[in-house]
């Protein structure tokens, strides 16, 4: 993970090389996130962030998109919205695709190669060519998504921990620890 | 005079531009398609190909064995390149109109056959050999393998079935059913429509 600007100790900020690096990173971020409707202060993008679709993407403050090891995809259909809150960290290989609405609360950490999508994309039956209906996905504050987890639908409660390779298709309670596919909370598994 | 000539040339250029690039769905679509067909031709030069096989991004191809692609097979480009590997003595056949999203990995050492109009979501994985098992994989027509699903050796997936995102399929899937879970269990599509198994 790349350290956020406000985590850097004060004395280190004085050297000219750090300042130059930060300036370059700021300019690069502005360029990489140019298709976003709104980008908050101190947000940072490293590496290739692939933003496509004509929907509205809003980034909060101090968002960190770390695509240094694998690209990040933000795909927003026209009329859809992706809203990413303050202090969110998104690691490489993650793909977020919105057909209607995806909102990610402040302080959420999204690990490598996660997938967040607000619908099935194609109908299970009938004509596969057409795009299926979608429901809003809400990820609340302080959620931790471990690598390779998939959120297809539902609402992930505050401070929930979603284990690696979990697939979420419905509501997750706040403070729950959940893993596996089908997803089961640790409390229930241990009971 | 020079001004008028400029205008005429500009109008001419616009007309040519419209002729080449006009497409109601998206601009540059025709050009992209042509480039994709060209790219597929180069990437799959050692394979047997039908007409209009299209690769809109880079695909890593290892064609030591025999790869057969039907008409209009599509490989979409994206975040991560797809991988099509056919080892020596392997037979990989993909029938017409199947589509592969980015990051798909197909590894064939003996036999993999994929039917018509199949859809493979991003980062899905098909292989017919693990360390201790080698068995042919058959995927019939109209199968949809969703994002990040994994298909293990010796599996046969029936026509019209769906493999849910993130599943790991180790046993056969009957036709017209939904396979979900790790390891995957199959549910009839009628139950899914009735909302009995709580998907989505």
Short mmCIF file of C-alpha atoms in Angstrom, two decimals:
data_model
loop_
_atom_site.label_atom_id
_atom_site.label_comp_id
_atom_site.label_asym_id
_atom_site.label_seq_id
_atom_site.Cartn_x
_atom_site.Cartn_y
_atom_site.Cartn_z
CA UNK A 1 0.00 0.00 0.00
CA UNK A 2 1.20 3.47 -0.82
CA UNK A 3 1.26 5.76 2.24
CA UNK A 4 -1.30 8.54 2.13
CA UNK A 5 0.07 12.09 2.19
CA UNK A 6 -1.18 12.78 5.71
CA UNK A 7 0.50 9.64 7.09
CA UNK A 8 3.97 10.91 6.12
CA UNK A 9 5.86 12.21 9.17
CA UNK A 10 6.34 15.98 9.18
CA UNK A 11 10.18 16.18 8.91
CA UNK A 12 10.17 14.03 5.79
CA UNK A 13 7.91 16.46 3.95
CA UNK A 14 10.65 19.08 3.84
CA UNK A 15 13.05 17.52 1.36
CA UNK A 16 12.74 18.86 -2.16
CA UNK A 17 12.66 15.38 -3.70
CA UNK A 18 9.60 14.43 -1.66
CA UNK A 19 7.92 17.68 -2.65
CA UNK A 20 8.75 17.09 -6.30
CA UNK A 21 7.46 13.52 -6.12
CA UNK A 22 4.26 14.71 -4.54
CA UNK A 23 3.78 17.39 -7.19
CA UNK A 24 4.29 14.85 -9.97
CA UNK A 25 1.85 12.46 -8.29
CA UNK A 26 -0.74 15.21 -7.93
CA UNK A 27 -0.50 16.13 -11.60
CA UNK A 28 -0.64 12.47 -12.63
CA UNK A 29 -3.68 11.93 -10.38
CA UNK A 30 -5.49 14.88 -11.93
CA UNK A 31 -4.87 13.37 -15.34
CA UNK A 32 -5.80 9.80 -14.39
CA UNK A 33 -9.04 10.82 -12.69
CA UNK A 34 -10.05 13.37 -15.31
CA UNK A 35 -13.28 11.50 -16.15
CA UNK A 36 -14.55 11.64 -12.56
CA UNK A 37 -17.26 14.21 -11.90
CA UNK A 38 -15.73 15.22 -8.59
CA UNK A 39 -12.46 14.35 -6.85
CA UNK A 40 -11.88 15.37 -3.23
CA UNK A 41 -8.69 16.88 -1.80
CA UNK A 42 -5.56 14.71 -1.40
CA UNK A 43 -7.06 11.84 -3.40
CA UNK A 44 -4.41 9.83 -5.10
CA UNK A 45 -4.21 7.42 -8.01
CA UNK A 46 -1.09 5.37 -8.68
CA UNK A 47 -0.74 3.24 -11.82
CA UNK A 48 -3.37 2.59 -14.45
CA UNK A 49 -6.92 3.45 -13.40
CA UNK A 50 -9.30 2.54 -16.21
CA UNK A 51 -12.39 4.73 -16.01
CA UNK A 52 -15.04 4.23 -18.66
CA UNK A 53 -18.76 4.67 -19.20
CA UNK A 54 -20.58 7.97 -19.15
CA UNK A 55 -22.05 7.77 -15.62
CA UNK A 56 -21.16 9.97 -12.68
CA UNK A 57 -18.21 9.03 -10.47
CA UNK A 58 -17.64 10.97 -7.25
CA UNK A 59 -14.50 10.52 -5.12
CA UNK A 60 -14.22 11.81 -1.55
CA UNK A 61 -11.17 13.19 0.20
CA UNK A 62 -7.94 11.21 0.74
CA UNK A 63 -9.08 8.34 -1.47
CA UNK A 64 -6.21 6.08 -2.44
CA UNK A 65 -6.44 4.12 -5.69
CA UNK A 66 -3.34 1.92 -5.67
CA UNK A 67 -3.09 0.37 -9.12
CA UNK A 68 0.66 -0.03 -9.02
CA UNK A 69 0.54 -3.85 -9.20
CA UNK A 70 -2.61 -4.34 -11.33
CA UNK A 71 -5.03 -1.92 -13.01
CA UNK A 72 -8.24 -0.70 -11.37
CA UNK A 73 -11.48 -0.54 -13.35
CA UNK A 74 -14.27 1.93 -12.62
CA UNK A 75 -17.12 1.34 -15.06
CA UNK A 76 -20.20 3.51 -14.72
CA UNK A 77 -23.07 3.12 -17.17
CA UNK A 78 -24.83 6.25 -18.37
CA UNK A 79 -27.27 7.39 -15.69
CA UNK A 80 -25.53 5.33 -13.02
CA UNK A 81 -23.50 6.63 -10.11
CA UNK A 82 -20.42 5.44 -8.22
CA UNK A 83 -19.85 7.27 -4.97
CA UNK A 84 -16.62 6.62 -3.06
CA UNK A 85 -16.37 8.16 0.41
CA UNK A 86 -13.46 9.72 2.32
CA UNK A 87 -10.34 7.72 3.27
CA UNK A 88 -11.23 4.75 1.07
CA UNK A 89 -8.34 2.55 -0.06
CA UNK A 90 -8.79 0.50 -3.22
CA UNK A 91 -6.04 -1.91 -4.19
CA UNK A 92 -5.02 -3.15 -7.62
CA UNK A 93 -7.05 -5.51 -9.78
CA UNK A 94 -10.33 -4.31 -8.29
CA UNK A 95 -13.19 -3.72 -10.67
CA UNK A 96 -16.27 -1.66 -9.78
CA UNK A 97 -19.10 -1.73 -12.30
CA UNK A 98 -22.30 0.24 -11.75
CA UNK A 99 -25.45 -0.10 -13.81
CA UNK A 100 -27.49 1.86 -11.28
CA UNK A 101 -25.72 2.94 -8.12
CA UNK A 102 -22.81 1.83 -5.94
CA UNK A 103 -21.84 3.77 -2.85
CA UNK A 104 -18.80 2.99 -0.73
CA UNK A 105 -18.71 4.47 2.75
CA UNK A 106 -15.78 6.30 4.38
CA UNK A 107 -12.81 4.33 5.69
CA UNK A 108 -13.53 1.22 3.64
CA UNK A 109 -10.62 -0.92 2.55
CA UNK A 110 -10.99 -2.93 -0.66
CA UNK A 111 -8.31 -5.55 -1.24
CA UNK A 112 -6.78 -6.79 -4.46
CA UNK A 113 -8.85 -8.30 -7.28
CA UNK A 114 -12.24 -7.58 -5.70
CA UNK A 115 -15.31 -7.15 -7.84
CA UNK A 116 -18.24 -4.92 -6.94
CA UNK A 117 -21.17 -4.97 -9.30
CA UNK A 118 -24.80 -3.99 -8.71
CA UNK A 119 -26.56 -6.64 -10.74
CA UNK A 120 -26.18 -9.87 -12.68
CA UNK A 121 -25.27 -7.96 -15.85
CA UNK A 122 -27.11 -10.48 -18.04
CA UNK A 123 -30.46 -12.16 -17.40
CA UNK A 124 -30.06 -15.75 -16.16
CA UNK A 125 -32.72 -16.86 -18.59
CA UNK A 126 -34.25 -15.47 -21.76
CA UNK A 127 -32.10 -13.20 -23.95
CA UNK A 128 -28.58 -13.02 -22.57
CA UNK A 129 -27.72 -10.13 -24.84
CA UNK A 130 -29.80 -7.58 -22.99
CA UNK A 131 -28.61 -5.98 -19.76
CA UNK A 132 -30.40 -7.16 -16.63
CA UNK A 133 -31.98 -4.92 -14.03
CA UNK A 134 -29.83 -3.72 -11.17
CA UNK A 135 -30.36 -2.75 -7.52
CA UNK A 136 -28.23 -0.27 -5.62
CA UNK A 137 -25.26 -1.66 -3.72
CA UNK A 138 -24.36 0.11 -0.49
CA UNK A 139 -21.11 -0.57 1.36
CA UNK A 140 -21.17 1.28 4.65
CA UNK A 141 -18.35 2.87 6.62
CA UNK A 142 -15.28 0.95 7.77
CA UNK A 143 -15.94 -2.25 5.82
CA UNK A 144 -12.95 -4.42 5.03
CA UNK A 145 -13.12 -6.48 1.84
CA UNK A 146 -10.31 -9.02 1.66
CA UNK A 147 -8.77 -10.02 -1.71
CA UNK A 148 -10.83 -11.71 -4.43
CA UNK A 149 -14.18 -11.09 -2.73
CA UNK A 150 -17.17 -10.36 -4.93
CA UNK A 151 -20.18 -8.19 -4.09
CA UNK A 152 -22.99 -8.88 -6.53
CA UNK A 153 -25.89 -7.29 -4.69
CA UNK A 154 -26.97 -6.22 -1.22
CA UNK A 155 -25.88 -3.97 1.56
CA UNK A 156 -22.74 -4.50 3.62
CA UNK A 157 -23.13 -3.12 7.17
CA UNK A 158 -20.69 -0.94 9.07
CA UNK A 159 -17.29 -2.36 10.05
CA UNK A 160 -18.06 -5.75 8.52
CA UNK A 161 -15.14 -7.99 7.65
CA UNK A 162 -15.57 -9.88 4.39
CA UNK A 163 -13.09 -12.76 4.06
CA UNK A 164 -11.07 -13.63 0.99
CA UNK A 165 -12.99 -15.17 -1.95
CA UNK A 166 -16.38 -14.47 -0.34
CA UNK A 167 -19.33 -13.88 -2.65
CA UNK A 168 -21.99 -11.56 -1.24
CA UNK A 169 -25.46 -11.61 -2.76
CA UNK A 170 -27.56 -10.16 0.06
CA UNK A 171 -27.47 -8.11 3.25
CA UNK A 172 -24.54 -8.37 5.66
CA UNK A 173 -25.11 -7.19 9.25
CA UNK A 174 -22.94 -4.46 10.79
CA UNK A 175 -19.78 -5.75 12.55
CA UNK A 176 -20.26 -9.22 11.06
CA UNK A 177 -17.34 -11.37 10.00
CA UNK A 178 -18.35 -13.30 6.95
CA UNK A 179 -16.57 -15.66 4.59
CA UNK A 180 -17.07 -18.46 2.07
CA UNK A 181 -19.42 -19.09 -0.81
CA UNK A 182 -22.29 -19.34 0.04
CA UNK A 183 -21.27 -16.72 2.60
CA UNK A 184 -21.66 -17.69 6.26
CA UNK A 185 -20.83 -15.52 9.25
CA UNK A 186 -18.09 -16.78 11.56
CA UNK A 187 -20.45 -16.58 14.55
CA UNK A 188 -22.86 -19.01 12.93
CA UNK A 189 -20.13 -21.34 11.73
CA UNK A 190 -18.58 -21.57 15.20
CA UNK A 191 -21.94 -22.02 16.94
CA UNK B 1 -10.22 30.97 -53.41
CA UNK B 2 -7.85 29.10 -51.14
CA UNK B 3 -10.42 29.45 -48.40
CA UNK B 4 -13.15 27.85 -50.55
CA UNK B 5 -10.83 24.97 -51.46
CA UNK B 6 -10.16 24.45 -47.77
CA UNK B 7 -13.87 24.25 -47.05
CA UNK B 8 -14.43 21.75 -49.86
CA UNK B 9 -11.56 19.60 -48.64
CA UNK B 10 -12.89 19.73 -45.10
CA UNK B 11 -16.37 18.69 -46.24
CA UNK B 12 -14.84 15.87 -48.25
CA UNK B 13 -12.81 14.71 -45.27
CA UNK B 14 -15.90 14.79 -43.03
CA UNK B 15 -17.80 12.67 -45.54
CA UNK B 16 -15.03 10.09 -45.64
CA UNK B 17 -14.87 10.14 -41.84
CA UNK B 18 -18.62 9.48 -41.62
CA UNK B 19 -18.42 6.70 -44.19
CA UNK B 20 -15.65 4.93 -42.33
CA UNK B 21 -16.60 5.55 -38.73
CA UNK B 22 -20.37 6.06 -38.75
CA UNK B 23 -22.06 3.62 -36.46
CA UNK B 24 -25.06 4.39 -34.34
CA UNK B 25 -23.90 2.48 -31.30
CA UNK B 26 -20.45 3.94 -30.85
CA UNK B 27 -17.99 5.93 -32.91
CA UNK B 28 -14.91 4.12 -34.20
CA UNK B 29 -16.67 0.78 -33.78
CA UNK B 30 -15.99 -0.37 -37.31
CA UNK B 31 -12.33 0.55 -37.10
CA UNK B 32 -11.97 -1.17 -33.74
CA UNK B 33 -13.61 -4.28 -35.10
CA UNK B 34 -11.31 -4.33 -38.11
CA UNK B 35 -8.28 -3.90 -35.86
CA UNK B 36 -9.59 -6.65 -33.57
CA UNK B 37 -9.93 -9.10 -36.45
CA UNK B 38 -6.42 -8.22 -37.59
CA UNK B 39 -5.05 -8.68 -34.05
CA UNK B 40 -6.80 -12.05 -33.69
CA UNK B 41 -5.35 -13.14 -37.02
CA UNK B 42 -1.85 -12.43 -35.76
CA UNK B 43 -2.31 -13.83 -32.25
CA UNK B 44 -4.03 -17.05 -33.38
CA UNK B 45 -1.89 -17.57 -36.47
CA UNK B 46 -1.12 -21.17 -35.45
CA UNK B 47 -4.79 -22.01 -34.79
CA UNK B 48 -7.58 -23.07 -37.11
CA UNK B 49 -9.95 -20.13 -37.31
CA UNK B 50 -13.41 -19.37 -38.63
CA UNK B 51 -14.32 -15.99 -40.05
CA UNK B 52 -14.29 -12.73 -38.08
CA UNK B 53 -12.59 -13.99 -34.94
CA UNK B 54 -12.05 -10.82 -32.93
CA UNK B 55 -9.63 -9.85 -30.18
CA UNK B 56 -10.13 -6.31 -28.88
CA UNK B 57 -7.15 -6.64 -26.56
CA UNK B 58 -4.00 -8.65 -26.15
CA UNK B 59 -4.40 -12.40 -25.66
CA UNK B 60 -1.50 -14.61 -24.62
CA UNK B 61 -1.68 -17.65 -26.89
CA UNK B 62 0.41 -20.80 -26.60
CA UNK B 63 -0.54 -23.08 -29.48
CA UNK B 64 1.62 -26.17 -29.06
CA UNK B 65 -1.44 -28.40 -29.57
CA UNK B 66 -4.43 -27.99 -31.82
CA UNK B 67 -6.67 -24.94 -31.31
CA UNK B 68 -9.89 -24.67 -33.33
CA UNK B 69 -11.91 -21.46 -33.19
CA UNK B 70 -15.38 -21.14 -34.78
CA UNK B 71 -16.83 -18.08 -36.51
CA UNK B 72 -17.01 -14.77 -34.68
CA UNK B 73 -15.38 -15.88 -31.45
CA UNK B 74 -14.64 -12.76 -29.41
CA UNK B 75 -11.90 -11.94 -26.92
CA UNK B 76 -12.44 -8.63 -25.13
CA UNK B 77 -9.55 -6.58 -23.90
CA UNK B 78 -9.47 -4.94 -20.48
CA UNK B 79 -7.53 -4.71 -17.27
CA UNK B 80 -5.67 -8.01 -17.57
CA UNK B 81 -4.92 -9.95 -20.78
CA UNK B 82 -6.60 -13.30 -21.38
CA UNK B 83 -4.59 -16.48 -21.66
CA UNK B 84 -5.24 -19.36 -24.06
CA UNK B 85 -2.80 -22.21 -23.56
CA UNK B 86 -2.93 -25.47 -25.48
CA UNK B 87 -0.08 -27.81 -24.61
CA UNK B 88 1.46 -30.42 -26.90
CA UNK B 89 -1.13 -33.08 -27.81
CA UNK B 90 -4.02 -30.99 -26.51
CA UNK B 91 -7.23 -30.31 -28.42
CA UNK B 92 -8.97 -27.03 -27.66
CA UNK B 93 -12.10 -26.24 -29.64
CA UNK B 94 -14.25 -23.16 -29.20
CA UNK B 95 -17.43 -23.03 -31.26
CA UNK B 96 -18.88 -20.01 -33.00
CA UNK B 97 -20.17 -16.81 -31.33
CA UNK B 98 -18.61 -17.51 -27.93
CA UNK B 99 -17.31 -14.48 -26.07
CA UNK B 100 -14.53 -14.11 -23.52
CA UNK B 101 -14.11 -11.11 -21.25
CA UNK B 102 -10.71 -9.95 -20.02
CA UNK B 103 -8.45 -12.05 -17.80
CA UNK B 104 -9.93 -15.42 -18.84
CA UNK B 105 -7.53 -18.32 -18.53
CA UNK B 106 -7.98 -21.50 -20.58
CA UNK B 107 -5.38 -24.21 -20.06
CA UNK B 108 -5.68 -27.31 -22.17
CA UNK B 109 -3.42 -30.36 -21.97
CA UNK B 110 -5.76 -33.02 -23.38
CA UNK B 111 -9.20 -31.81 -24.43
CA UNK B 112 -11.44 -28.84 -23.78
CA UNK B 113 -14.47 -28.17 -25.93
CA UNK B 114 -16.62 -25.07 -25.61
CA UNK B 115 -19.99 -24.84 -27.38
CA UNK B 116 -21.79 -22.15 -29.31
CA UNK B 117 -22.79 -18.76 -27.87
CA UNK B 118 -21.04 -19.32 -24.53
CA UNK B 119 -20.20 -16.31 -22.41
CA UNK B 120 -17.15 -16.21 -20.14
CA UNK B 121 -16.98 -13.44 -17.57
CA UNK B 122 -13.81 -11.69 -16.57
CA UNK B 123 -11.11 -13.65 -14.68
CA UNK B 124 -12.85 -17.00 -15.14
CA UNK B 125 -10.68 -20.06 -15.45
CA UNK B 126 -11.01 -23.37 -17.31
CA UNK B 127 -8.44 -26.12 -17.06
CA UNK B 128 -8.37 -29.84 -17.79
CA UNK B 129 -5.37 -30.84 -15.70
CA UNK B 130 -4.32 -30.40 -12.12
CA UNK B 131 -1.31 -31.95 -10.46
CA UNK B 132 -2.98 -35.34 -10.00
CA UNK B 133 -5.92 -35.37 -12.40
CA UNK B 134 -6.26 -34.98 -16.15
CA UNK B 135 -9.71 -35.28 -17.70
CA UNK B 136 -11.51 -33.62 -20.60
CA UNK B 137 -13.78 -30.62 -19.96
CA UNK B 138 -16.92 -30.20 -22.03
CA UNK B 139 -18.93 -26.97 -21.96
CA UNK B 140 -22.08 -27.23 -24.05
CA UNK B 141 -23.95 -24.47 -25.93
CA UNK B 142 -25.27 -21.26 -24.36
CA UNK B 143 -23.42 -21.64 -21.07
CA UNK B 144 -22.64 -18.50 -19.09
CA UNK B 145 -19.62 -18.67 -16.81
CA UNK B 146 -19.64 -15.57 -14.62
CA UNK B 147 -16.81 -13.52 -13.16
CA UNK B 148 -14.03 -15.41 -11.39
CA UNK B 149 -15.58 -18.87 -11.70
CA UNK B 150 -13.29 -21.83 -11.95
CA UNK B 151 -13.95 -25.04 -13.86
CA UNK B 152 -11.95 -28.06 -12.76
CA UNK B 153 -10.90 -31.11 -14.85
CA UNK B 154 -13.47 -33.71 -15.91
CA UNK B 155 -16.49 -31.44 -15.66
CA UNK B 156 -19.33 -31.40 -18.16
CA UNK B 157 -21.58 -28.35 -18.10
CA UNK B 158 -25.00 -28.85 -19.71
CA UNK B 159 -26.51 -26.58 -22.33
CA UNK B 160 -28.03 -23.29 -21.13
CA UNK B 161 -26.55 -23.50 -17.64
CA UNK B 162 -25.11 -20.65 -15.63
CA UNK B 163 -22.07 -20.84 -13.38
CA UNK B 164 -22.36 -18.13 -10.73
CA UNK B 165 -19.60 -15.65 -10.01
CA UNK B 166 -16.77 -17.01 -7.86
CA UNK B 167 -17.92 -20.65 -8.03
CA UNK B 168 -15.54 -23.58 -8.18
CA UNK B 169 -17.14 -26.33 -10.27
CA UNK B 170 -15.87 -29.84 -9.47
CA UNK B 171 -18.84 -32.01 -10.53
CA UNK B 172 -21.02 -32.16 -13.64
CA UNK B 173 -23.71 -29.53 -14.07
CA UNK B 174 -27.00 -30.70 -15.65
CA UNK B 175 -28.51 -28.69 -18.51
CA UNK B 176 -30.50 -25.53 -17.70
CA UNK B 177 -29.35 -25.15 -14.11
CA UNK B 178 -27.43 -22.72 -11.95
CA UNK B 179 -24.19 -23.91 -10.35
CA UNK B 180 -23.11 -21.87 -7.36
CA UNK B 181 -20.84 -22.18 -4.38
CA UNK B 182 -17.39 -23.39 -3.50
CA UNK B 183 -17.58 -26.33 -4.19
CA UNK B 184 -20.47 -25.69 -6.58
CA UNK B 185 -23.91 -27.23 -6.18
CA UNK B 186 -26.44 -27.19 -8.99
CA UNK B 187 -29.94 -25.75 -8.68
CA UNK B 188 -32.61 -26.05 -11.37
CA UNK B 189 -33.40 -22.80 -13.14
CA UNK B 190 -37.10 -23.10 -12.16
CA UNK B 191 -36.20 -22.81 -8.48
CA UNK B 192 -34.06 -19.80 -9.24
CA UNK B 193 -36.91 -18.04 -10.98
CA UNK B 194 -39.22 -18.77 -8.07
CA UNK B 195 -36.69 -17.07 -5.78
CA UNK B 196 -36.26 -20.19 -3.67
CA UNK B 197 -32.49 -20.12 -3.36
CA UNK B 198 -31.87 -16.47 -2.62
CA UNK B 199 -29.57 -15.50 -5.45
CA UNK B 200 -29.53 -11.78 -6.14
#
